[in-house]
Structures are given as C-alpha cells and as structure tokens.
Coordinates of C-alpha atoms and ligand atoms in Angstrom, one line a residue:
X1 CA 54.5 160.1 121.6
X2 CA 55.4 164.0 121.4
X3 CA 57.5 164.5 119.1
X4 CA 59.2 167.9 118.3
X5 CA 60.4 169.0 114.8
X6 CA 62.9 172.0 114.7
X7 CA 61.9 173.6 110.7
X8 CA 59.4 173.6 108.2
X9 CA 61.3 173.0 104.7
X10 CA 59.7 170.6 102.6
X11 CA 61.2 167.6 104.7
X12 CA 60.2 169.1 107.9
X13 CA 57.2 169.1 106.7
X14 CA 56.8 165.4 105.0
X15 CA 58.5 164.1 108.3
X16 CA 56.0 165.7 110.6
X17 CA 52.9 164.4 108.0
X18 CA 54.5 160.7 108.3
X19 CA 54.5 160.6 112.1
X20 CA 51.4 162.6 112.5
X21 CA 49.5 159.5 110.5
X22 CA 50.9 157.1 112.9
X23 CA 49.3 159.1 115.7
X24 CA 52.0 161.1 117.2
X25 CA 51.8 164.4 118.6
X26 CA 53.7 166.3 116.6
X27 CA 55.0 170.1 116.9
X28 CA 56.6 172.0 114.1
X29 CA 59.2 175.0 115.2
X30 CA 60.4 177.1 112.4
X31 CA 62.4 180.5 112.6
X32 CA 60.8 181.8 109.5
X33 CA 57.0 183.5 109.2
X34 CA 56.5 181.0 106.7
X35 CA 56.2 177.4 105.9
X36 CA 59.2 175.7 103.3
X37 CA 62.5 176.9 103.7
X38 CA 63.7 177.2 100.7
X39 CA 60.7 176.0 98.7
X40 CA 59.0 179.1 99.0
X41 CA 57.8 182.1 96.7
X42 CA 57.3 185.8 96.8
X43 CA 55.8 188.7 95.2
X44 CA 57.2 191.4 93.2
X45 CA 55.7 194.4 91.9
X46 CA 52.6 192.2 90.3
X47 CA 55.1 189.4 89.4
X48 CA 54.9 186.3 91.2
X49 CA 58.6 184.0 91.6
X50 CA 59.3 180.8 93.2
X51 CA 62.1 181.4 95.4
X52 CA 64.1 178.4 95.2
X53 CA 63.5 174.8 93.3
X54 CA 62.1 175.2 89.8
X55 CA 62.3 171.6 88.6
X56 CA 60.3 169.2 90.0
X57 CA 61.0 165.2 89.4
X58 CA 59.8 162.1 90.5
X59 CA 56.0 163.4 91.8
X60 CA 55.2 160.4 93.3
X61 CA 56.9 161.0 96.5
X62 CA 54.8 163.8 97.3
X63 CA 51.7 161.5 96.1
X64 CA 52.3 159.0 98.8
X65 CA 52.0 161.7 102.0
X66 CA 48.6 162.2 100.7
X67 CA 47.7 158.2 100.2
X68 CA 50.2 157.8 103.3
X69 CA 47.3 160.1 105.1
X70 CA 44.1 158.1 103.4
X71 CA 44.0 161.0 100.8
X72 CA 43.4 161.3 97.1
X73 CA 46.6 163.3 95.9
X74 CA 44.4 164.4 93.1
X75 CA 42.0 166.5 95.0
X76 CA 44.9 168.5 97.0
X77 CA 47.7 168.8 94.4
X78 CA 47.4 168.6 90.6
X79 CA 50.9 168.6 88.4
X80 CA 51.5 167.6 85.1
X81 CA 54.6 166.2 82.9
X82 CA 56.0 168.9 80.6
X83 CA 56.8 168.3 77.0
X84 CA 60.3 169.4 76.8
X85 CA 62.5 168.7 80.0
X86 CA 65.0 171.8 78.9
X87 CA 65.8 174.5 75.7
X88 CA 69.3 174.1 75.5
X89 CA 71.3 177.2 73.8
X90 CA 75.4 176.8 72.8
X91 CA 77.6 180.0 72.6
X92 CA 78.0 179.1 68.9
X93 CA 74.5 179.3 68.2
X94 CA 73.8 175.4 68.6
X95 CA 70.2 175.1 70.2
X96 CA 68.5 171.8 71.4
X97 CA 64.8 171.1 72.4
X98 CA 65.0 168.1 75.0
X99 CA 61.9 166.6 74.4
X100 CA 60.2 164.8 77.3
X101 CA 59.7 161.8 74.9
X102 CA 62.9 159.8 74.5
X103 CA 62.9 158.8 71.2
X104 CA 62.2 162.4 70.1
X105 CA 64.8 163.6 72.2
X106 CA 67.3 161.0 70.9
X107 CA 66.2 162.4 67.4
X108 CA 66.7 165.5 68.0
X109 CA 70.1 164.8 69.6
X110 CA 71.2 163.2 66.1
X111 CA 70.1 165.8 64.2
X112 CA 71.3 168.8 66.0
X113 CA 74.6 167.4 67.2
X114 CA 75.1 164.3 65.4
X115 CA 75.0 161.8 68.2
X116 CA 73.6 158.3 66.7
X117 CA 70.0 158.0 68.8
X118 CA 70.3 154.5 69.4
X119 CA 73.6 155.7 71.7
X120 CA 71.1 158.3 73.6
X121 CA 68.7 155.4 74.3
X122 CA 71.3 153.3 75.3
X123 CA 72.8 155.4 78.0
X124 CA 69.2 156.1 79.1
X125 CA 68.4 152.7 79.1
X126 CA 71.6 152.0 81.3
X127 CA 71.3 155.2 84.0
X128 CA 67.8 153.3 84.9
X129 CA 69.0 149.9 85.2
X130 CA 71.8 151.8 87.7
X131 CA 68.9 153.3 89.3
X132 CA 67.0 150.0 89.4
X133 CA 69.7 148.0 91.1
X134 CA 71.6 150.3 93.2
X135 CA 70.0 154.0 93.0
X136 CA 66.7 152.8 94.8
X137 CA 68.4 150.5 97.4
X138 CA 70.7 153.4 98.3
X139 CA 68.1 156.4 98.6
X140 CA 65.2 154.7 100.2
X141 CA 66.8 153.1 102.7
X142 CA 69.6 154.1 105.7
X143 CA 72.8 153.4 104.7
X144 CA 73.4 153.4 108.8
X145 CA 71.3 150.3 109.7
X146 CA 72.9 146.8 109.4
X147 CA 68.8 145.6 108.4
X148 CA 70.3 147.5 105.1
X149 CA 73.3 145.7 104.0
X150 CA 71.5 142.1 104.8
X151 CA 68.8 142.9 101.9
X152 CA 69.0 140.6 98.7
X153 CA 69.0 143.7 96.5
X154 CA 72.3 144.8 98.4
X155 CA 73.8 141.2 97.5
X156 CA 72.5 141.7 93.8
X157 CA 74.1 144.9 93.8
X158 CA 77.6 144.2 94.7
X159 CA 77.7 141.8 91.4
X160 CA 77.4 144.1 89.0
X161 CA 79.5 146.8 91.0
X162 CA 81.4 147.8 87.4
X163 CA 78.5 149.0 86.0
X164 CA 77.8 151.7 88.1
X165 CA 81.2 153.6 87.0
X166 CA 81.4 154.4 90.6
X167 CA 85.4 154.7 90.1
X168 CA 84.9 156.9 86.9
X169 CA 83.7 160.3 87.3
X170 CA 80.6 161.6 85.5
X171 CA 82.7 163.1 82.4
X172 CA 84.7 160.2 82.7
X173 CA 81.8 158.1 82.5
X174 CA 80.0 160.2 79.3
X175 CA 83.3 160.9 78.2
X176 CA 83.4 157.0 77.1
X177 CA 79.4 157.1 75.8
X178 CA 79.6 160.3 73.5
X179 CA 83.6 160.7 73.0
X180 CA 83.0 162.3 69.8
X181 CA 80.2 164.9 70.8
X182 CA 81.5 167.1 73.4
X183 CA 78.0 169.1 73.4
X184 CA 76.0 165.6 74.7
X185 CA 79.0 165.2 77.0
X186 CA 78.3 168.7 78.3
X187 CA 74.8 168.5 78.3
X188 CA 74.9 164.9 80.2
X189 CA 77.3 166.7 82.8
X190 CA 75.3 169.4 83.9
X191 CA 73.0 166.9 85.8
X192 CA 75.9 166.9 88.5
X193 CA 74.5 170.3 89.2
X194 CA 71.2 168.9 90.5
X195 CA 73.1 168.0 94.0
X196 CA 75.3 170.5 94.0
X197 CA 78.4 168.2 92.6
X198 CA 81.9 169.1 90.1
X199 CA 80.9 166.5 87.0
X200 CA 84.6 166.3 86.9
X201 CA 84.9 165.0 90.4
X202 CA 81.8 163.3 91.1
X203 CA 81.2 159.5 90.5
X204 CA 79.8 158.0 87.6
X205 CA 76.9 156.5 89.7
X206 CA 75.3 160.1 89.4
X207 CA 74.7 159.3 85.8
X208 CA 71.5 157.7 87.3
X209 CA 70.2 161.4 87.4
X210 CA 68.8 161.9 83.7
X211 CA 66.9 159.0 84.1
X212 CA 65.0 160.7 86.7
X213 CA 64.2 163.8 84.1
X214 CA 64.6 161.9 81.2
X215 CA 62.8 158.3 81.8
X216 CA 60.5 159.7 84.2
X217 CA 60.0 163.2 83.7
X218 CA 59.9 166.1 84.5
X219 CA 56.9 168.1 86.2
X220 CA 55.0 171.0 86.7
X221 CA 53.1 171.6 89.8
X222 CA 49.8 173.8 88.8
X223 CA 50.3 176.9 90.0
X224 CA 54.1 176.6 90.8
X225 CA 56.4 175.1 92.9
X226 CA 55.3 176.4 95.9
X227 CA 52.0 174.5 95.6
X228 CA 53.9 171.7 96.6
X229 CA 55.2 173.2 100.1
X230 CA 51.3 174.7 100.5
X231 CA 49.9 171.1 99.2
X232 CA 52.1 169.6 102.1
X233 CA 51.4 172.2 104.6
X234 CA 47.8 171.8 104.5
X235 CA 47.8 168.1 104.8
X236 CA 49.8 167.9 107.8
X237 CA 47.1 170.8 109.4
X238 CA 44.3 168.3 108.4
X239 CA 46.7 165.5 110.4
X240 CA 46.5 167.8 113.6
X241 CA 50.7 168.7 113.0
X242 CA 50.8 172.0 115.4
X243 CA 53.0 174.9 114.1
X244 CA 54.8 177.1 116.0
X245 CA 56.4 180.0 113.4
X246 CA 58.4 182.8 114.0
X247 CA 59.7 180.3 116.7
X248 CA 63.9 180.2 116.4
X249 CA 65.1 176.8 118.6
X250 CA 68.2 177.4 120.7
X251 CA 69.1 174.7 122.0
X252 CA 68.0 171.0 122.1
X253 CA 67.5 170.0 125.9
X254 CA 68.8 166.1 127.0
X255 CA 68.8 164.5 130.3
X256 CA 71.6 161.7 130.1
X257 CA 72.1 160.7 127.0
X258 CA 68.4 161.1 126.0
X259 CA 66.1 163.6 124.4
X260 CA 64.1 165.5 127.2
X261 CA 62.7 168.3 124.8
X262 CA 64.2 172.0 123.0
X263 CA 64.3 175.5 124.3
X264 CA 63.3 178.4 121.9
X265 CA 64.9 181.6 121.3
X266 CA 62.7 183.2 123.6
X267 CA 62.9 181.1 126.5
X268 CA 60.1 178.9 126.7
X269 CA 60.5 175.1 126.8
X270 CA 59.0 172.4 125.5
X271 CA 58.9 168.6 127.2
X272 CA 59.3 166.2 123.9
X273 CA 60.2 162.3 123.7
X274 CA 61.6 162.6 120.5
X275 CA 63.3 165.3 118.1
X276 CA 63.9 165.4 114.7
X277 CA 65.7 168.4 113.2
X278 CA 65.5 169.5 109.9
X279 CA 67.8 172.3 110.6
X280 CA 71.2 171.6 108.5
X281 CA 73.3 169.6 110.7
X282 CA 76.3 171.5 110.9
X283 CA 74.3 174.5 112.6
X284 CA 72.4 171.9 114.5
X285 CA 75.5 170.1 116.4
X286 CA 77.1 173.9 116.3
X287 CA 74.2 176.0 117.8
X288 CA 72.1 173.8 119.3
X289 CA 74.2 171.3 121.2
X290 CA 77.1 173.1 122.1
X291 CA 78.0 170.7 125.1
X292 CA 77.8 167.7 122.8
X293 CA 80.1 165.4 121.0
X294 CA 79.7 166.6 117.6
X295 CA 80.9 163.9 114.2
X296 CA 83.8 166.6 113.1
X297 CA 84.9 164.3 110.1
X298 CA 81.3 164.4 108.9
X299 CA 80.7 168.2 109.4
X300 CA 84.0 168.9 107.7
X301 CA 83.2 167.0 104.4
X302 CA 83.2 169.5 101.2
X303 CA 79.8 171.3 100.7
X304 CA 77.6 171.6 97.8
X305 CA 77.7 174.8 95.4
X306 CA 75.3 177.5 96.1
X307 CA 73.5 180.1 93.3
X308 CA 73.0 183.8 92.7
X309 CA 70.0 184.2 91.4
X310 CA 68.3 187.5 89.7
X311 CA 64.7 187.0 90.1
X312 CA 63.7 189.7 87.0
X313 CA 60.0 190.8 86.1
X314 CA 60.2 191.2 82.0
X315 CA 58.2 193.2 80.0
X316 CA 58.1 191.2 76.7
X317 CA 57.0 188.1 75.5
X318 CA 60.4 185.9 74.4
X319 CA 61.0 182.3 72.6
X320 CA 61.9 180.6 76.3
X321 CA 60.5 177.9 77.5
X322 CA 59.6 176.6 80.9
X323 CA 63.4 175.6 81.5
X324 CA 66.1 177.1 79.4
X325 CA 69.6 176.1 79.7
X326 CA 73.1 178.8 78.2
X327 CA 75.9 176.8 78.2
X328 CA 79.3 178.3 78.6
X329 CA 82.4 177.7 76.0
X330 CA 84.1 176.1 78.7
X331 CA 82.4 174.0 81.3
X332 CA 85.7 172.5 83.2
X333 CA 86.7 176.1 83.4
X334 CA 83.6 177.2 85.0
X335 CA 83.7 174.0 87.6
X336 CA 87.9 174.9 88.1
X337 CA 86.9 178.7 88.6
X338 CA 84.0 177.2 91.4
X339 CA 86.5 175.5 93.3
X340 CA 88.7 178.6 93.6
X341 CA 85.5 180.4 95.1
X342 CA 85.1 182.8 92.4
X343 CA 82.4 182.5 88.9
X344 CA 83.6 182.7 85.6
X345 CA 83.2 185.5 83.6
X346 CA 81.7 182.7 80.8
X347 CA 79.0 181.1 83.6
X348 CA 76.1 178.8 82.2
X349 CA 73.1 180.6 82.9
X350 CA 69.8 178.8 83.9
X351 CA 66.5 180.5 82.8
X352 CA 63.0 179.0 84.5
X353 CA 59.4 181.3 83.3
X354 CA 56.9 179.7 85.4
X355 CA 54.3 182.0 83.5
X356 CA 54.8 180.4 80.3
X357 CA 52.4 177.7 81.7
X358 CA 51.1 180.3 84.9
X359 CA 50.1 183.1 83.1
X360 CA 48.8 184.6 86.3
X361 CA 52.2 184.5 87.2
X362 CA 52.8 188.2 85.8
X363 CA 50.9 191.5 86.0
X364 CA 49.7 192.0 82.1
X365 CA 50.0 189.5 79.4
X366 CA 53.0 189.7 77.2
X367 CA 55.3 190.0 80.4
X368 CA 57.2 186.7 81.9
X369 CA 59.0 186.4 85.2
X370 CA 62.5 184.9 85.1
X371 CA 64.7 183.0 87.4
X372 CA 68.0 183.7 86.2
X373 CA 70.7 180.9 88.1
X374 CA 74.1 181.1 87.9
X375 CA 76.1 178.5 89.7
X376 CA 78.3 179.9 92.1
X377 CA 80.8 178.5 95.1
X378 CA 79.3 178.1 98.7
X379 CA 80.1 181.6 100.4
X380 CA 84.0 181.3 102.0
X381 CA 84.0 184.9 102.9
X382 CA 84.4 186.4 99.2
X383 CA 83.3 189.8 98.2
X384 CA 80.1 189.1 96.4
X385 CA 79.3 193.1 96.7
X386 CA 81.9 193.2 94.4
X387 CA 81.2 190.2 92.8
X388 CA 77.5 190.3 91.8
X389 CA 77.6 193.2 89.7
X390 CA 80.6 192.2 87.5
X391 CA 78.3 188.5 87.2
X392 CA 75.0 190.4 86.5
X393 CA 76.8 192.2 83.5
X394 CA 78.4 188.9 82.3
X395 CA 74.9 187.4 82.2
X396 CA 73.0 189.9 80.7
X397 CA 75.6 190.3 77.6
X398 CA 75.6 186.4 76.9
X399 CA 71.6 186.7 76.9
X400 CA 71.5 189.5 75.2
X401 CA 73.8 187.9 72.6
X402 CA 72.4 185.0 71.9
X403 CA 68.9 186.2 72.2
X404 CA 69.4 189.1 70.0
X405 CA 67.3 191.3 72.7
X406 CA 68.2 193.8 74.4
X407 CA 67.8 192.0 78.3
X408 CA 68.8 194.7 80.2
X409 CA 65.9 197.3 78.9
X410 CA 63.2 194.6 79.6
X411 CA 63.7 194.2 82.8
X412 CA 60.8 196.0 84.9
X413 CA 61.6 194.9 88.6
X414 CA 64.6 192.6 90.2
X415 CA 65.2 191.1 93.1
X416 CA 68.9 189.3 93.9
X417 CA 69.3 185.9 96.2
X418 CA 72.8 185.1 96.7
X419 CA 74.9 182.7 99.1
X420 CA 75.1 185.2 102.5
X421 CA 71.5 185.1 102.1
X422 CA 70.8 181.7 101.5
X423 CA 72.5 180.9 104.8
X424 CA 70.7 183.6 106.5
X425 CA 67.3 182.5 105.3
X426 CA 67.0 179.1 105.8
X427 CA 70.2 178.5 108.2
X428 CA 72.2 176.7 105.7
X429 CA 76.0 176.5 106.4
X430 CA 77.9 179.0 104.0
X431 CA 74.7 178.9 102.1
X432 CA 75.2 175.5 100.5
X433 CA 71.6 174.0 98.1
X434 CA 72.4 170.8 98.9
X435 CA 73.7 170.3 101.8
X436 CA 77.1 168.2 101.1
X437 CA 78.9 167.7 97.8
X438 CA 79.0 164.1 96.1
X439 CA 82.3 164.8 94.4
X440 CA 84.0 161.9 95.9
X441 CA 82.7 158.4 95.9
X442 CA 82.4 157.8 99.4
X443 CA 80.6 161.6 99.6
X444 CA 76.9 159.1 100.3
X445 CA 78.5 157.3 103.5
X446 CA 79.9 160.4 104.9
X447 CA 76.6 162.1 104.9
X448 CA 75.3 162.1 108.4
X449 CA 72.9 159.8 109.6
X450 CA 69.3 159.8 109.9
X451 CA 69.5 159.1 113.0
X452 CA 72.1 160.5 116.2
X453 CA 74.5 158.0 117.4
X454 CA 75.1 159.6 120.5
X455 CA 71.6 161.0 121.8
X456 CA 68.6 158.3 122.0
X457 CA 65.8 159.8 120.6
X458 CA 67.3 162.6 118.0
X459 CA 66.5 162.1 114.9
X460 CA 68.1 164.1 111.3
X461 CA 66.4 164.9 108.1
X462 CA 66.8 166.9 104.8
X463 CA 68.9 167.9 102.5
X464 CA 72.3 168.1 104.4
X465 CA 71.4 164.8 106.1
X466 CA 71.2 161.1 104.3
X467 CA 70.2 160.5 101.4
X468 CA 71.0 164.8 100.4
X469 CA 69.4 167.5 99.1
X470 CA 66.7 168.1 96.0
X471 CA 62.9 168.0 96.4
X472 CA 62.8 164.0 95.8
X473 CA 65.7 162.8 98.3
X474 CA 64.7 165.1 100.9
X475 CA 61.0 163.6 100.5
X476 CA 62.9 160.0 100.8
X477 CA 64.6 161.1 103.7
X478 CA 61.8 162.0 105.6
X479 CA 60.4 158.5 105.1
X480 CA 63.6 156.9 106.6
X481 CA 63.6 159.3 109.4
X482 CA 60.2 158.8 110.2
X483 CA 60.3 155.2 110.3
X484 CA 62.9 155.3 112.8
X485 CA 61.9 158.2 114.9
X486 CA 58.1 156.8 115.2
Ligands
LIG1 P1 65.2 173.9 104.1 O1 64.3 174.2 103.0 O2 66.5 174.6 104.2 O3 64.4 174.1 105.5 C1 65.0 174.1 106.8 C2 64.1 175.0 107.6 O4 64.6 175.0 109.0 C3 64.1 176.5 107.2 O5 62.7 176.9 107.0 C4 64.7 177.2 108.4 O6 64.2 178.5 108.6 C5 64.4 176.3 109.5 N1 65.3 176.5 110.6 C6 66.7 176.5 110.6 N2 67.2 176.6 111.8 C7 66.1 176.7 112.7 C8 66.0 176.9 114.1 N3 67.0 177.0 114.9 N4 64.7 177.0 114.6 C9 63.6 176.8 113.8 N5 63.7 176.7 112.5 C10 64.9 176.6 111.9 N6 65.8 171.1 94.5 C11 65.1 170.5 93.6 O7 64.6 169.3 93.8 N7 64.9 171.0 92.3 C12 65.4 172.3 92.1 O8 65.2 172.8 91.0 C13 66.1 173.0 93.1 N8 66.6 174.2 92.9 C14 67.1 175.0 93.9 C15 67.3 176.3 93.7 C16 67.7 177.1 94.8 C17 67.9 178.6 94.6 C18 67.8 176.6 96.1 C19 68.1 177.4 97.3 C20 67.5 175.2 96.3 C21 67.2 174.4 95.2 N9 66.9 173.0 95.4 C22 66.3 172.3 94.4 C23 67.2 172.3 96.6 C24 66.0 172.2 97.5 O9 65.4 173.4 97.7 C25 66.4 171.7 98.9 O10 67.2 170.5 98.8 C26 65.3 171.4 99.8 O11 64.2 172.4 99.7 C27 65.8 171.4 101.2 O12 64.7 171.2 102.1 P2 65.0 171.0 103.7 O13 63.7 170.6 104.3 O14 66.1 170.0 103.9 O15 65.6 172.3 104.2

C-alpha cells in the first residue's frame, strides 16, 4: 500500500518505520527543514542544547523499531541508566539526591526528610503493580477497539479497580502514603508534570509514573536526546521511508468517505491509500479538513501545560547534575496560578546539563549548557512579552539564592522557547507539550482515537492523540496506529 504520513516528530517517524517493515510504501511530509518536531536540538554560540525532551524513560520502546526492522539496537543507538534520576533542592535549603537505586533512594528519603524507607518501597512497589495490571493494558492497546475490552487482563483489571485510586487525585493519593512529609508528597506530585497534568486534579492512576523513573529508570541517550530522533531517522532511510521536508500539507484529499491522498502547501498532490497524521489533531480536523465533521467534544477537552524555557550557555563549572529539580514554597499555588494562565512569581524551576555526561556539549571545559524549564499555562492570548522578563528575573534570583552564585553574570549566550513558539514550531494547538491534560479521570477516553471514525483509511498518532504525549507513549502510539493503518 502507499501510505502518506503528514510530520516527522518522533511518532511520525516510529509510525512510518513500523509500516515501512511490513512493506508499505511510505512517504513522510513534514513542514520543518528538519526531522523530530519537538525532539530536536540546536547550536548556540559553540554550545550545543536539546530543544525539547531531556528525560528519557522506558528505552525499550525505541529498541524494538530497530529489532522490529531485523536490527541490533546496539549498533545504531547506545544509552545508558543514570545514577541519580534527579537533585532535588527546597527553598529552605533541604536538598535530595534521588538515587537511581531504590533502596538508596528510600534511604536517602529517610534521612533527609524523615520518611520511613520501607513506606518509599512500598508505594514503589504498588505504582508498578498499577502499572502491571492496568497501566500496560491501557497504553499499549486502543482503548477504541472492542478486541480491547474482551482481553482477560481487562477482566483482571476491573477487580482490583480500588487500587488504582482512580477517584483520588494524585495529592490525594500521596497525600494518604506520606501525610506527615509534605516534601515526599511534593516531590511524588511533580511527576503529574510529565503529561502535562494539575497533581491536584489529575487521578491517582498517574501515580504509576515514578515507577517508570524510579523502577525502571531513567536514561541517557549518548550524545543527547536528539540521538534518538537521528537514531530513528536513519532507520526508517535504511527501511526505504521517503521524506519530503520543507513540505507543509494543506489539506487531506477524500473521495466519499475514503482517503484518496493530501495536497501540499504548494500545490502538488499526492495519490495515497492510507494517511496517518502526526500533526496535532486539533489543527489537523481544523486546517486540513475543513469540509469535515470534526469530534468538537474531543477537540474542546482542557490541554496540557506548556514551558518557557531559557536555553543558557554558562561559563562555570557548578554542583548540578544531569537533572536538577527547585521546588517552590508553594506548589498548589503555582498549579492555582497555572490555571488562571499566568506563572507564579515562586515557580519550580527545572535545570537539565547534558554536558555533565557530553562534555562536547560546550565550547571549553569548565562551561555547562543549561535547560532552564519553568512550567507555564498553554498560551490563551496572554502577554508573555510582558511576562517573560518578570519570570526570567524570578528564576535567576531563586537560583542565584540557593546556589549562592551569581547566575545572571555566568550566563554567556541565551536563547528563549516559550508557548507562541511552541505552537508555531511544531503546529501544536496554543502550544500545549502534551497534547491534552489528564486532570480528570475520564481525560484517557476522551483522547481521540488512533484511528478516524468518519474517514476509512485515516489514521492518528502522537502525543495529542491516544495514549498522549512523552517520548514512551508517543512510541506506543505509533505501534497501535500502525497496526491498524497497515
Ligand atoms: P511533534 O514532535 O510535535 O511533531 C509533529 C510534527 O508534525 C512536527 O515536526 C511538525 O512540524 C509537523 N507538522 C505539523 N503540521 C504539519 C503539516 N501541516 N504538514 C507537515 N508537517 C506538519 N517528553 C518526554 O518524554 N520527556 C521529556 O523530558 C519531555 N520534555 C519536553 C520538553 C519540551 C520543552 C517539549 C516541547 C516537549 C517535551 N516532551 C517530553 C514531550 C515530547 O517532546 C512530545 O510528547 C513528543 O516529542 C511529541 O511527538 P509527536 O511526534 O507527537 O509530535
């Protein structure tokens, strides 16, 4: 078959890999010069950043495209598991190495905040049996396909419904396992950041998320993030995927109720049988089938935060790590403050130096390039001209304070990404990470299916699509997709 993908992010990509190793035909459109969407990198002034993702979990999705393809991931794309998962810093001077090794980590949890370490295995110990009996079912498969809901594992499931807090919310949920330490309830929530969720709105069946860093592991691609996109990219040119770049889709062509093929920006057309977008579906139903029914309820659901980040070239050695966490005094606050569109003047800052293990990554030893990420509230029109510079200052006086350095004097060279220009690079609505919040508990059966309902032979995948956003479910959704669409 010929089958037409509209972008190259990472699940682009995967998707057109998949159906490429069945023997499709497959043709890759993508707006930007460049493979990856948002899992990309650039250089500045002898500094080199990843753009977007800096944490990397569960590897061994990206392991099975190459094995999927008759590969040895080993020979394409090397990674290892880091030590410590995160450096976590309080306002109060509180600081917390999160060692990749449980029992170290639930030792050092005991001795820096108190928490008994048999209670930080025991909630570790119960996020992967959630992930055992319901996270895997839910992620790997379509919730949209009847096939689904007939499997044992479903059955098995429903009986222990309870113990996947689904009607708690996250807090709620840690709330109850660490009552009296408010610093391991805060450092539990912040994993409802990884999807772009309010911990105090999202369920408690998120709290299968630090078993993916924290039973698993976390991981660092050698030589950066982007290796993974690159990895990817050159498998799927060794699969005989075609790419067209610098190629903008406007308008996906049907005859009937059936795929016929999609028209570029430009004006040339292309005859496919099938078409999978990995465009973000709002834009896709908005801009490129205008004449269409369009799922309103689904495209209305509440999005996923978005990020400023200062991308900063630093001309000092500092005590970071890899991943480096600055809580705020008040983390509802913050969440409250996203909901009203606006940033906190208190915001937890997130810190990644990819050349503390790339040292190639900056111009002269002794430098470091940081990713400075503030969360911040999808873009509803505010004035983030206004805003950004009243942030920036916020974040460089909490550094600077509980660094005891002087942040503002070592940075050499910055560059800003912010939520107008999320959406504007990648053609995410109001420049959403994740596609759609999961701050309410039906947020996974209101995500929009892998597949169209209305057009035979159009097929969805990505992060604002099923399962949702984040390296590893946008991986999983192209496996669903593709086994549908192929
Ligand atoms: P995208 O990467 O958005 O790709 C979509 C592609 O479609 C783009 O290249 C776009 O140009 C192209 N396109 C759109 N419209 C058209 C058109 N009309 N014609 C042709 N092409 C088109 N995830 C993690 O797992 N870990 C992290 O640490 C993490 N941190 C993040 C930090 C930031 C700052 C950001 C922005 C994201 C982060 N994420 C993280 C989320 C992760 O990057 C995304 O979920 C994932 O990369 C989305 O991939 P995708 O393939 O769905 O879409």
């Amino acid at each position: 078959m010929r089958i037409g993908v509209i972008g190259a992010g990472i699940a682009g990509i995967a998707t057109a890999i998949r159906l490429a190793a069945k023997g499709h035909e497959v043709t890759v459109f993508e707006a930007n010069t460049y493979p990856g969407g948002k899992l990309s990198a650039f250089d500045l002034e002898g500094y080199r950043f990843d753009a977007g993702p800096s944490l990397f979990t569960m590897p061994h999705y990206v392991d099975e495209l190459f094995r999927e393809c008759g590969e040895d991931p080993a020979q394409h794309f090397r990674y290892a598991r880091v030590d410590t998962v995160c450096h976590y810093f309080w306002p109060d001077g509180t600081q917390l190495n999160a060692w990749a090794d449980k029992t170290k980590f639930a030792a050092e949890a005991e001795q820096v905040l108190g928490v008994p370490a048999e209670k930080v295995i025991r909630f570790l110990e119960r996020s992967e049996r959630k992930y055992d009996l319901a996270g895997k079912i839910f992620l790997e498969k379509s919730l949209h396909q009847t096939s689904t809901w007939l499997r044992r594992s479903v059955a098995k499931a429903m009986l222990y419904l309870p113990f996947f807090d689904i009607f708690s919310s996250m807090h709620q949920t840690h709330q109850r396992a660490f009552r009296r330490w408010p610093k391991m309830v805060q450092l539990f929530d912040r994993f409802a950041t990884y999807n772009g969720s309010n911990p105090y709105k999202a369920s408690g069946m998120l709290t299968i998320i630090p078993h993916f860093e924290h039973n698993i592991g976390v991981f660092y691609p050698e030589s950066g993030m982007h290796s993974i996109t690159t990895g990817l990219y050159e498998l799927s040119l060794r699969k005989g995927v075609k790419y067209h770049f610098n190629t903008r889709v406007s308008s996906i062509e049907t005859q009937g109720n059936r795929i016929s093929g999609l028209k570029t920006a430009s004006g040339e057309n292309f005859v496919f049988d099938r078409v999978v977008s990995n465009m973000d579906v709002y834009f896709t139903y908005k801009n490129l089938l205008p004449g269409h029914p369009h799922p309103e309820r689904i495209l209305r659901q509440p999005k996923s935060t978005s990020a400023l980040i200062f991308y900063w070239g630093i001309k000092e050695a500092t005590k970071l790590g890899l991943h480096n966490i600055f809580f705020s005094n008040d983390y509802r606050h913050e969440f409250d403050q996203m909901e009203q569109g606006k940033v906190t003047t208190d915001p937890t800052v997130y810190i990644n130096i990819t050349s503390k293990l790339t040292p190639s990554d900056v111009p002269e030893p002794g430098h470091e390039n940081w990713f400075v990420m503030v969360n911040a509230p999808f873009n509803n029109g505010q004035d983030w001209d206004a805003m950004i510079p009243e942030i920036r200052k916020n974040v460089i006086r909490k550094l600077s304070e509980i660094l005891s350095v002087p942040v503002e004097k070592l940075i050499a060279c910055e560059a800003v990404l912010e939520p107008r220009t999320i959406e504007s690079r990648t053609a995410s609505h109001l420049g959403a990470l994740y596609g759609y919040s999961s701050n309410n508990t039906m947020a996974a059966f209101l995500r929009h299916p892998n597949f169209s309902r209305s057009i035979e032979g159009l097929y969805f995948v990505g992060g604002s699509v099923h399962p949702g956003g984040g390296i590893p479910l946008c991986l999983l959704s192209a496996k669903i997709t593709s086994s549908m669409a192929g």
